[in-house]
Tab-separated table of C-alpha atoms in Angstrom:
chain	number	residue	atom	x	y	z
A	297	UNK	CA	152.418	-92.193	-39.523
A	298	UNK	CA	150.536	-90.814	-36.750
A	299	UNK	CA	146.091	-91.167	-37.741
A	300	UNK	CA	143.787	-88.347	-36.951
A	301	UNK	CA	139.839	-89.012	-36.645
A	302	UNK	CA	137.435	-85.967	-36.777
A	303	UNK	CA	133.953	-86.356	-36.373
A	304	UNK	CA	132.243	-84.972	-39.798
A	305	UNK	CA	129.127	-83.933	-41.525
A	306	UNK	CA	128.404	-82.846	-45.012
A	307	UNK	CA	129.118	-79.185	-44.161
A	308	UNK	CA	131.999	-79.599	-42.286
A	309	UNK	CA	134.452	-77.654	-45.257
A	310	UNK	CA	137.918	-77.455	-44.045
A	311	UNK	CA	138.131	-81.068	-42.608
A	312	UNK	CA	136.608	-82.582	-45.986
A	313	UNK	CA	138.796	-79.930	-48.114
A	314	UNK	CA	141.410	-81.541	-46.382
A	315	UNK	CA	140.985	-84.856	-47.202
A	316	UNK	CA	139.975	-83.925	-51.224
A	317	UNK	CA	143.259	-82.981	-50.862
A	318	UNK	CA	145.024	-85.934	-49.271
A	319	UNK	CA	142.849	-87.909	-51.890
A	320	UNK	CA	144.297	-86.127	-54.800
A	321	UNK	CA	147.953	-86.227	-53.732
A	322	UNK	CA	147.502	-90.097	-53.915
A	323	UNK	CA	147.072	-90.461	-50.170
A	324	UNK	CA	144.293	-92.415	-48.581
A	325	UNK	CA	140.828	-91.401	-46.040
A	326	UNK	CA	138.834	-93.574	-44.331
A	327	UNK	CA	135.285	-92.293	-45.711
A	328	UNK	CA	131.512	-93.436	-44.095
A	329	UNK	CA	129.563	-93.795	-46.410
A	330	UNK	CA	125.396	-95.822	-45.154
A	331	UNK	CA	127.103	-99.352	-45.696
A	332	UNK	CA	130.278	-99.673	-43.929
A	333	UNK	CA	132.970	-97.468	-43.720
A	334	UNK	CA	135.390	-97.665	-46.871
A	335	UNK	CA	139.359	-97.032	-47.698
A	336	UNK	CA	139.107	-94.534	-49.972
A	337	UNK	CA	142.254	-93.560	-53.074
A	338	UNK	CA	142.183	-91.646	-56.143
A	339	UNK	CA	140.781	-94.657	-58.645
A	340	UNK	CA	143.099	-92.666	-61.407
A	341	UNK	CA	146.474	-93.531	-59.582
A	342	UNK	CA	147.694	-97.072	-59.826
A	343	UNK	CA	150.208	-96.166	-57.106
A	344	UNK	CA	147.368	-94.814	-54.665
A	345	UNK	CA	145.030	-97.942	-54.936
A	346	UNK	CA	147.996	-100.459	-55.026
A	347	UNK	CA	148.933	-99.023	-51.349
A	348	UNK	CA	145.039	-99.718	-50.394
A	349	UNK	CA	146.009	-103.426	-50.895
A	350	UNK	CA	148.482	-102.793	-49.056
A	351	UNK	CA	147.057	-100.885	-45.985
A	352	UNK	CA	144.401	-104.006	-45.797
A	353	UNK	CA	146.724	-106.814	-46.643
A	354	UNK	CA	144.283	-107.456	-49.461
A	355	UNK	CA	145.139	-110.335	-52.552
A	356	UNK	CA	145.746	-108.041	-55.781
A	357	UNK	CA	142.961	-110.386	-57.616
A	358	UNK	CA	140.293	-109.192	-54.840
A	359	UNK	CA	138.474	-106.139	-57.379
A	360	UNK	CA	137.772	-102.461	-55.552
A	361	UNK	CA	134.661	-100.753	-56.120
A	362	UNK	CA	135.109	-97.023	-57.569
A	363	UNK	CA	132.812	-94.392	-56.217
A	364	UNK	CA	131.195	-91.358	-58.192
A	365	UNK	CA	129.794	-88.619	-56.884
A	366	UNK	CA	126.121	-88.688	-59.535
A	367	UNK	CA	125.210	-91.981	-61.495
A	368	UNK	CA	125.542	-90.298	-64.644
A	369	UNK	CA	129.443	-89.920	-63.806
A	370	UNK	CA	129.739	-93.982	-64.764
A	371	UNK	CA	130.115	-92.239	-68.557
A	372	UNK	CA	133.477	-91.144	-67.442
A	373	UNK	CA	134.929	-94.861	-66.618
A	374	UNK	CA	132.668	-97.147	-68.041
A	375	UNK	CA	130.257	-98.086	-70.585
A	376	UNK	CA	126.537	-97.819	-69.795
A	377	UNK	CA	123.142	-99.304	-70.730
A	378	UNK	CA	119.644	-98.489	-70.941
A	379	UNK	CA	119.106	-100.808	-67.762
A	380	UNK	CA	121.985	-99.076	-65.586
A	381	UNK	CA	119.690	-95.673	-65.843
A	382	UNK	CA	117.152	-98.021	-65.556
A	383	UNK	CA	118.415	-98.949	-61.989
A	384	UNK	CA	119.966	-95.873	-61.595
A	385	UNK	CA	117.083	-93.891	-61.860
A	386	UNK	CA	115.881	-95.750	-58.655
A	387	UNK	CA	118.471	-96.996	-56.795
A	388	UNK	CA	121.090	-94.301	-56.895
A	389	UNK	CA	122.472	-92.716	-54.760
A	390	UNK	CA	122.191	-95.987	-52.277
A	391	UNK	CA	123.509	-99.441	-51.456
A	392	UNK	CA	123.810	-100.737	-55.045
A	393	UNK	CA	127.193	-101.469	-57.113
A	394	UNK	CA	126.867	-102.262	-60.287
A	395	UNK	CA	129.557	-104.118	-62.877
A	396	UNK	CA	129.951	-102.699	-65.855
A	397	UNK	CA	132.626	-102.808	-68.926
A	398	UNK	CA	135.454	-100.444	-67.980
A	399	UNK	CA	137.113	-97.807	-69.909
A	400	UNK	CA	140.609	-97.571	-70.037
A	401	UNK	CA	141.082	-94.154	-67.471
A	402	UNK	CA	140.484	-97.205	-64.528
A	403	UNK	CA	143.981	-98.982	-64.011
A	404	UNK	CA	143.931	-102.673	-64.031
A	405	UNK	CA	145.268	-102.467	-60.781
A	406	UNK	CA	141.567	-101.287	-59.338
A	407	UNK	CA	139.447	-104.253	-61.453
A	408	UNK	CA	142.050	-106.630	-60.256
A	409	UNK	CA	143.254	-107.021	-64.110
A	410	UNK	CA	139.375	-107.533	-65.193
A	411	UNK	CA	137.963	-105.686	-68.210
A	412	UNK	CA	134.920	-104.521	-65.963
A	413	UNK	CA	134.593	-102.189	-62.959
A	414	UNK	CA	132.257	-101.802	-60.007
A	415	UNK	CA	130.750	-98.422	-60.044
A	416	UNK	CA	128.842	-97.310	-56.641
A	417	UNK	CA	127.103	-93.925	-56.329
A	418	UNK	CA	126.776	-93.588	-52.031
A	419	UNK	CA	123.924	-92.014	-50.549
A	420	UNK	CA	125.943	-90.921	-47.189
A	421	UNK	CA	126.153	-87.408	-47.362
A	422	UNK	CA	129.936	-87.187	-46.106
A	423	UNK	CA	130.954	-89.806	-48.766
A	424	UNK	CA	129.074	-87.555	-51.692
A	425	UNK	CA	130.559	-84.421	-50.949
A	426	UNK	CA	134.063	-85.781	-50.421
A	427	UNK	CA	133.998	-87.420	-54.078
A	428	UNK	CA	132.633	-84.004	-55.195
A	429	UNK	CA	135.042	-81.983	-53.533
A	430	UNK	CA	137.864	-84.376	-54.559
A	431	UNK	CA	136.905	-84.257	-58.680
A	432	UNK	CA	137.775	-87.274	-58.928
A	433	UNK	CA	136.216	-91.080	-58.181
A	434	UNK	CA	137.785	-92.808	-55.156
A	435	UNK	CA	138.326	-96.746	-54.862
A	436	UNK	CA	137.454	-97.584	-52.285
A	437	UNK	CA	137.072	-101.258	-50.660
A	438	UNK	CA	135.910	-101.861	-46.664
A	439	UNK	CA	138.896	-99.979	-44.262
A	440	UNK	CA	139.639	-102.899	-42.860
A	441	UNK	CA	142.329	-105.307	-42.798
A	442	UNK	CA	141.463	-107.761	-45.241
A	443	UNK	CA	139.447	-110.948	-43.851
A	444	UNK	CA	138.203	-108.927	-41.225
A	445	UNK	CA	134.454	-107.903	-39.783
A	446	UNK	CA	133.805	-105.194	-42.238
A	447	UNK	CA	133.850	-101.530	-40.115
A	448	UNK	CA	130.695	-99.983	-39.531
A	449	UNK	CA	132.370	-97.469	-36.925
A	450	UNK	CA	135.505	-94.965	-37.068
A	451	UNK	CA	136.778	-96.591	-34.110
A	452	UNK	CA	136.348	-99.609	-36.225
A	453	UNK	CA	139.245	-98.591	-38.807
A	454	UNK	CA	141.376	-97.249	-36.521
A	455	UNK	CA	141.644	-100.700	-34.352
A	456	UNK	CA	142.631	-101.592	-37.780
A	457	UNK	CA	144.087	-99.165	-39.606
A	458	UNK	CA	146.060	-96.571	-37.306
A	459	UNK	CA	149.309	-95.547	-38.291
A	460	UNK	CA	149.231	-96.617	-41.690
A	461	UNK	CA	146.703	-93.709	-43.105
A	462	UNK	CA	146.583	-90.333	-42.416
A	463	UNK	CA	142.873	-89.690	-41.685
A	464	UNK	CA	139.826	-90.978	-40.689
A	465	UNK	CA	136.815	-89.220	-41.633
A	466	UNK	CA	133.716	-89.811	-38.526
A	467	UNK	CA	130.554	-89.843	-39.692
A	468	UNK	CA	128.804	-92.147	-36.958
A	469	UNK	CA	127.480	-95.652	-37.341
A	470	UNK	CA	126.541	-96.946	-40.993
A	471	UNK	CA	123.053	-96.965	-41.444
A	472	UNK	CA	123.127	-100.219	-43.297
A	473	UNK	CA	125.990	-102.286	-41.716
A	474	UNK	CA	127.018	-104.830	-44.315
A	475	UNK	CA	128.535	-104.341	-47.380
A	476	UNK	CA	126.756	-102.716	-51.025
A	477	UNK	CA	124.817	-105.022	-52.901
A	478	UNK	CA	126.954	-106.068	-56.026
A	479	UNK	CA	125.311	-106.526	-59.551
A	480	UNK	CA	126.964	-107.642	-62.867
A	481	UNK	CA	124.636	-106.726	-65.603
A	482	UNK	CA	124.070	-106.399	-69.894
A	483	UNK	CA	121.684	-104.776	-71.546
A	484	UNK	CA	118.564	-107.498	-70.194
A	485	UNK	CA	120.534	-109.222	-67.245
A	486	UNK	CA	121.034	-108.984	-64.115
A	487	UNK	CA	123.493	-111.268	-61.890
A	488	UNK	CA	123.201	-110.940	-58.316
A	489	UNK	CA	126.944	-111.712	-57.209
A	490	UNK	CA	127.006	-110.180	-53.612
A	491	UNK	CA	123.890	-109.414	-51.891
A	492	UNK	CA	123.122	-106.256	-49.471
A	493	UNK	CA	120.015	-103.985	-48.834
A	494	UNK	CA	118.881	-103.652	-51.954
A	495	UNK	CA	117.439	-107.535	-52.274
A	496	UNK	CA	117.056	-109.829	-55.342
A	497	UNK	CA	113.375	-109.437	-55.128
A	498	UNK	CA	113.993	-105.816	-55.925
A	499	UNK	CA	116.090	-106.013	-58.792
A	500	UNK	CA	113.108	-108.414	-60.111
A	501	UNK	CA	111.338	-105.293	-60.275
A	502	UNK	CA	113.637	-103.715	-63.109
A	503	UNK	CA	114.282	-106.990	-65.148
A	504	UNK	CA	113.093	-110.529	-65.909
A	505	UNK	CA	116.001	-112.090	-66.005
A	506	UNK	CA	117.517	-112.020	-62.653
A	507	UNK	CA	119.909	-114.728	-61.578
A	508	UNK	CA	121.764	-115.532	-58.474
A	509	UNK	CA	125.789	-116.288	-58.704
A	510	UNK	CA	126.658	-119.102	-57.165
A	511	UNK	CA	129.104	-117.933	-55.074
A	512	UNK	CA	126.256	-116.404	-52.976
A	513	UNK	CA	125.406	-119.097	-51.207
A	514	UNK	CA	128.311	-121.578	-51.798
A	515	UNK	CA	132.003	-121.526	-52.019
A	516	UNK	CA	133.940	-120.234	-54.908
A	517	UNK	CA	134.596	-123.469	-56.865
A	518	UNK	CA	138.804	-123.351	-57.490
A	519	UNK	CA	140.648	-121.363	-59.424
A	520	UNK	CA	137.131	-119.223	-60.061
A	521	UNK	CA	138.448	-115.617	-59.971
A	522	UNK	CA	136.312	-113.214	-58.110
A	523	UNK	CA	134.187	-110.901	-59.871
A	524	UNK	CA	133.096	-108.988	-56.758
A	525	UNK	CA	134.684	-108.341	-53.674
A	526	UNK	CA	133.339	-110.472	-50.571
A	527	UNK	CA	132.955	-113.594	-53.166
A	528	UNK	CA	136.223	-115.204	-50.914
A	529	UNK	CA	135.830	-118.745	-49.149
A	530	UNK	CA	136.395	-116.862	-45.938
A	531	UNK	CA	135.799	-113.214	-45.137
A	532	UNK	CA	134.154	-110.773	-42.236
A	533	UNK	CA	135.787	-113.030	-39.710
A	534	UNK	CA	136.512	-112.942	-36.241
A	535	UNK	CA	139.357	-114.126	-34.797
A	536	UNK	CA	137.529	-116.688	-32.572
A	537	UNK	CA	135.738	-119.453	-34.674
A	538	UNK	CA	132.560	-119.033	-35.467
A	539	UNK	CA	129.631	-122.021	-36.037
A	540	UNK	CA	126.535	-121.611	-37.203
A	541	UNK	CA	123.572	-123.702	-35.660
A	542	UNK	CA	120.510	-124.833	-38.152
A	543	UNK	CA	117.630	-124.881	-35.342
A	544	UNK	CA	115.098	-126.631	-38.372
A	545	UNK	CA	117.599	-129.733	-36.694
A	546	UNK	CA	119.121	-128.320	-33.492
A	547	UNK	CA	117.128	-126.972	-30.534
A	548	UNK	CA	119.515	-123.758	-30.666
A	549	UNK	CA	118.844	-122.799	-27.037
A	550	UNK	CA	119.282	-126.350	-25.591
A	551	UNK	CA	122.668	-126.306	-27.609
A	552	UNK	CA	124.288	-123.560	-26.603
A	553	UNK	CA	123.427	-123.707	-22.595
A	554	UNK	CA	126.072	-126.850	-22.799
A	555	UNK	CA	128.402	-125.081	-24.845
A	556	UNK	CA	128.246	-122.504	-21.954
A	557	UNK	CA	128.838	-124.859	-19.319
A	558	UNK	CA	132.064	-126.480	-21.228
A	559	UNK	CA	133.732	-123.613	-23.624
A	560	UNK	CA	135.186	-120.362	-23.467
A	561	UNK	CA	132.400	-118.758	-26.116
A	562	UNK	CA	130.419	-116.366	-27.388
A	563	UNK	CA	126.592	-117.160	-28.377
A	564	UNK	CA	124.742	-114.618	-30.812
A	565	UNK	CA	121.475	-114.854	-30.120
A	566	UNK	CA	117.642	-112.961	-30.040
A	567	UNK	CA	116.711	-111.080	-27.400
A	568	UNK	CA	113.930	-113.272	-26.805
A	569	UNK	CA	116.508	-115.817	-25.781
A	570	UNK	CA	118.357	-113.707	-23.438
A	571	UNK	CA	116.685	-114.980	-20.544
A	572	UNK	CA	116.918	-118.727	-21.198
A	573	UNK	CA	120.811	-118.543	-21.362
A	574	UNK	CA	123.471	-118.038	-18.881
A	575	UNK	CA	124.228	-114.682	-18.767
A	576	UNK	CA	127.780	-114.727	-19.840
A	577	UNK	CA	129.332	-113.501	-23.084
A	578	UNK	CA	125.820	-112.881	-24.692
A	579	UNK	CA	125.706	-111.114	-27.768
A	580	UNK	CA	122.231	-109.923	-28.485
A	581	UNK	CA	121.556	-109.508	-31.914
A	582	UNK	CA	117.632	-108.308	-31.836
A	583	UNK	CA	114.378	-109.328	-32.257
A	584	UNK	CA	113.785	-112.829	-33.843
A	585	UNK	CA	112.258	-110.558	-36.994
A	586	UNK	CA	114.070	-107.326	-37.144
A	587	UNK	CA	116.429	-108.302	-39.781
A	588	UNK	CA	116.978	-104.574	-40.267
A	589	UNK	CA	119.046	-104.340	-37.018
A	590	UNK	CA	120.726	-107.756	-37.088
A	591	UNK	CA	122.182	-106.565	-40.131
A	592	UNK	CA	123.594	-103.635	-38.596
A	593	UNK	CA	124.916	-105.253	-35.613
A	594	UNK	CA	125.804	-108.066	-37.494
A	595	UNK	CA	129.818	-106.544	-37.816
A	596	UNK	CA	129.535	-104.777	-34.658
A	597	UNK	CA	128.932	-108.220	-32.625
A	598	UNK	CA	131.796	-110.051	-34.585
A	599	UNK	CA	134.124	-107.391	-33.585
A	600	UNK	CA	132.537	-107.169	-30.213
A	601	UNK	CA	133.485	-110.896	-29.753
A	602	UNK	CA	137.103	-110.892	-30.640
A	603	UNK	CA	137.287	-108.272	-27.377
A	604	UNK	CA	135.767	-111.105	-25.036
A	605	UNK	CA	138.799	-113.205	-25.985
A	606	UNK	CA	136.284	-116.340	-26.340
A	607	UNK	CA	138.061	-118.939	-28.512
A	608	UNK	CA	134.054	-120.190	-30.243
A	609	UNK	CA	131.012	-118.178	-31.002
A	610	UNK	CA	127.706	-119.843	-31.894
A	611	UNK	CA	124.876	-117.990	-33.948
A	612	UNK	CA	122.131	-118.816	-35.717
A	613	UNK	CA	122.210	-120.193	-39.755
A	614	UNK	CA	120.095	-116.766	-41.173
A	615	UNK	CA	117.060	-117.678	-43.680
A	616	UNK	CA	118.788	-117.441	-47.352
A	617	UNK	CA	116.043	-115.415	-48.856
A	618	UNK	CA	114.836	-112.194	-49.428
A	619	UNK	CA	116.221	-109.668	-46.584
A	620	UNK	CA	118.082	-112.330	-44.571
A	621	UNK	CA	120.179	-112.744	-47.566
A	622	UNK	CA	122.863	-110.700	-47.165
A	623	UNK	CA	123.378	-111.977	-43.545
A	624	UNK	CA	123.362	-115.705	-45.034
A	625	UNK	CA	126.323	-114.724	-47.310
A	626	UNK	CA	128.047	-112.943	-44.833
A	627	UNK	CA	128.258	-115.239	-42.077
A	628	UNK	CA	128.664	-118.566	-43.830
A	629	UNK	CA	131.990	-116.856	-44.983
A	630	UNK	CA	132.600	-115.817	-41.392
A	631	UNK	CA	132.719	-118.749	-40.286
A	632	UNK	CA	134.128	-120.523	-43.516
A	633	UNK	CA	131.026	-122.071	-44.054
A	634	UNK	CA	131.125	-124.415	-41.017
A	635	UNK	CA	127.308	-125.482	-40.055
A	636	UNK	CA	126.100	-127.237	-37.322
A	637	UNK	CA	123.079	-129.616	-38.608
């Protein structure tokens, strides 16, 4: 199957007529949407979203998140709440995925044989029209293959997913760079199960009771089934292996200048430590307290690192709380939570 890549925008008609098309047929597009860039199949046709497991070499009991093209098109695959227009009404279109009880037009196949779906409305205008256009809601997981640094660049899926879809839909760096935020909720809860832009002091906003799963921050205890994709012991990884340094025990700079002088690696670090390391397979990841941009270079680096052919990188252990969040749970399963204390 030979891949083609054009570079989109929302008005760009025949290319995203084209790939309604290939959508509807039961074929799959790699879609931008502001997170990361995601695999995208009719969520009506087992057949489709079985071959997006597939594509990725994904486990069948890792759930896919269906997108809609307005919030108030969850009606048509799930049942709502007050609180979802609650959220809704505020949140969407953006970074937020929300769990609800599913309705029985969503194959099993999509929730990964669970009686709930994940329902995300994107913001990206490319992603929007496309579901429009299409007329139906795509499933769509991260387009890449499965374990991988998540793709927050066309080039991105094609490393990973050339010749086995037929199109790649470019619409320029995600804005975000890691993964939706993913929320299970009832009519007066909210679960935090995989955390992204929109943070957990947010959600506090639109609910008292607001709890943290605690797959977050720890590994899924065995034989727990996922609820929510990205809740795997180890995912987002690079191929070299990655350790995370706690500098409230290591000096991080002191640690890494003698991994320089006796490894092949990598070391992810602030641009205010630039100058006190070797200059030699640095990976800049921003300012100390821009956790805006390390979260979208967060992906690019990892992928930028399996290109140096290092066999270790070293980074820091991210703050668990409020922004840094979502890099925490990203990067402890990166590096399957190995910490250096």
């Amino acid at each position: 199957m030979v891949t083609e890549i054009f570079k989109v925008d929302k008005d760009s008609y025949d290319i995203l007529k084209k790939a309604a098309a290939l959508v509807r047929s039961g074929e799959l597009v790699a879609i931008p949407t502001e997170t990361v860039y995601g695999l995208g199949a009719n969520a009506f046709d087992k057949n489709a979203c079985l071959n997006i497991f597939k594509a990725k070499g994904r486990p069948g009991d890792n759930p896919l998140i269906v997108h809609i093209a307005r919030p108030e098109d969850a009606e048509k695959i799930a049942y709502t709440n007050p609180l979802y227009y609650k959220l809704a009404d505020k949140l969407m279109p953006g970074p937020l995925t929300i769990i609800l009880p599913k309705k029985d037009v969503i194959p099993s196949e999509v929730t990964a044989g669970l009686d709930s779906v994940a329902i995300r409305c994107p913001v990206h205008p490319v992603a929007s029209a496309l579901i429009e256009m299409a007329g139906v809601p795509i499933a769509a997981p991260s387009a890449n293959s499965s374990g991988k640094p998540s793709p927050t660049t066309a080039n991105h899926v094609f490393d990973d997913m050339a010749g086995k879809i037929p199109l790649i839909l470019d619409g320029g760096v995600c804005d975000v760079g890691v993964e939706s935020t993913v929320i299970k909720i009832t009519e007066n809860e909210i679960i935090l199960l995989r955390p992204g832009a929109v943070t957990l002091e947010m959600l506090k906003e639109f609910c008292e009771n607001v709890s943290v799963a605690g797959a977050v921050k720890e590994e899924l205890k065995a034989g727990e089934k996922p609820l929510s994709p990205g809740m795997k012991y180890k995912h987002y990884a690079p191929r070299a292996d990655l350790y995370l340094i706690d500098d409230k025990y290591i000096d991080f700079v002191e640690f890494t200048k003698e991994k320089q002088k006796s490894e092949n690696c990598a070391i992810m670090c602030y641009d205010e430590e630039i100058k006190l390391l070797e200059n030699k397979n640095l990976l800049p990841v921003g300012n100390r307290d821009d956790i805006k941009n390390q979260t979208k270079q967060l992906f690019i680096l990892l992928r930028e690192a399996d290109k140096m052919g290092v066999d270790t990188i070293y980074a820091h252990l991210p703050n668990d709380e409020g922004e840094s969040l979502a890099i925490y749970n990203r990067m402890i399963r990166a590096c399957a939570h190995r910490i250096i204390k």
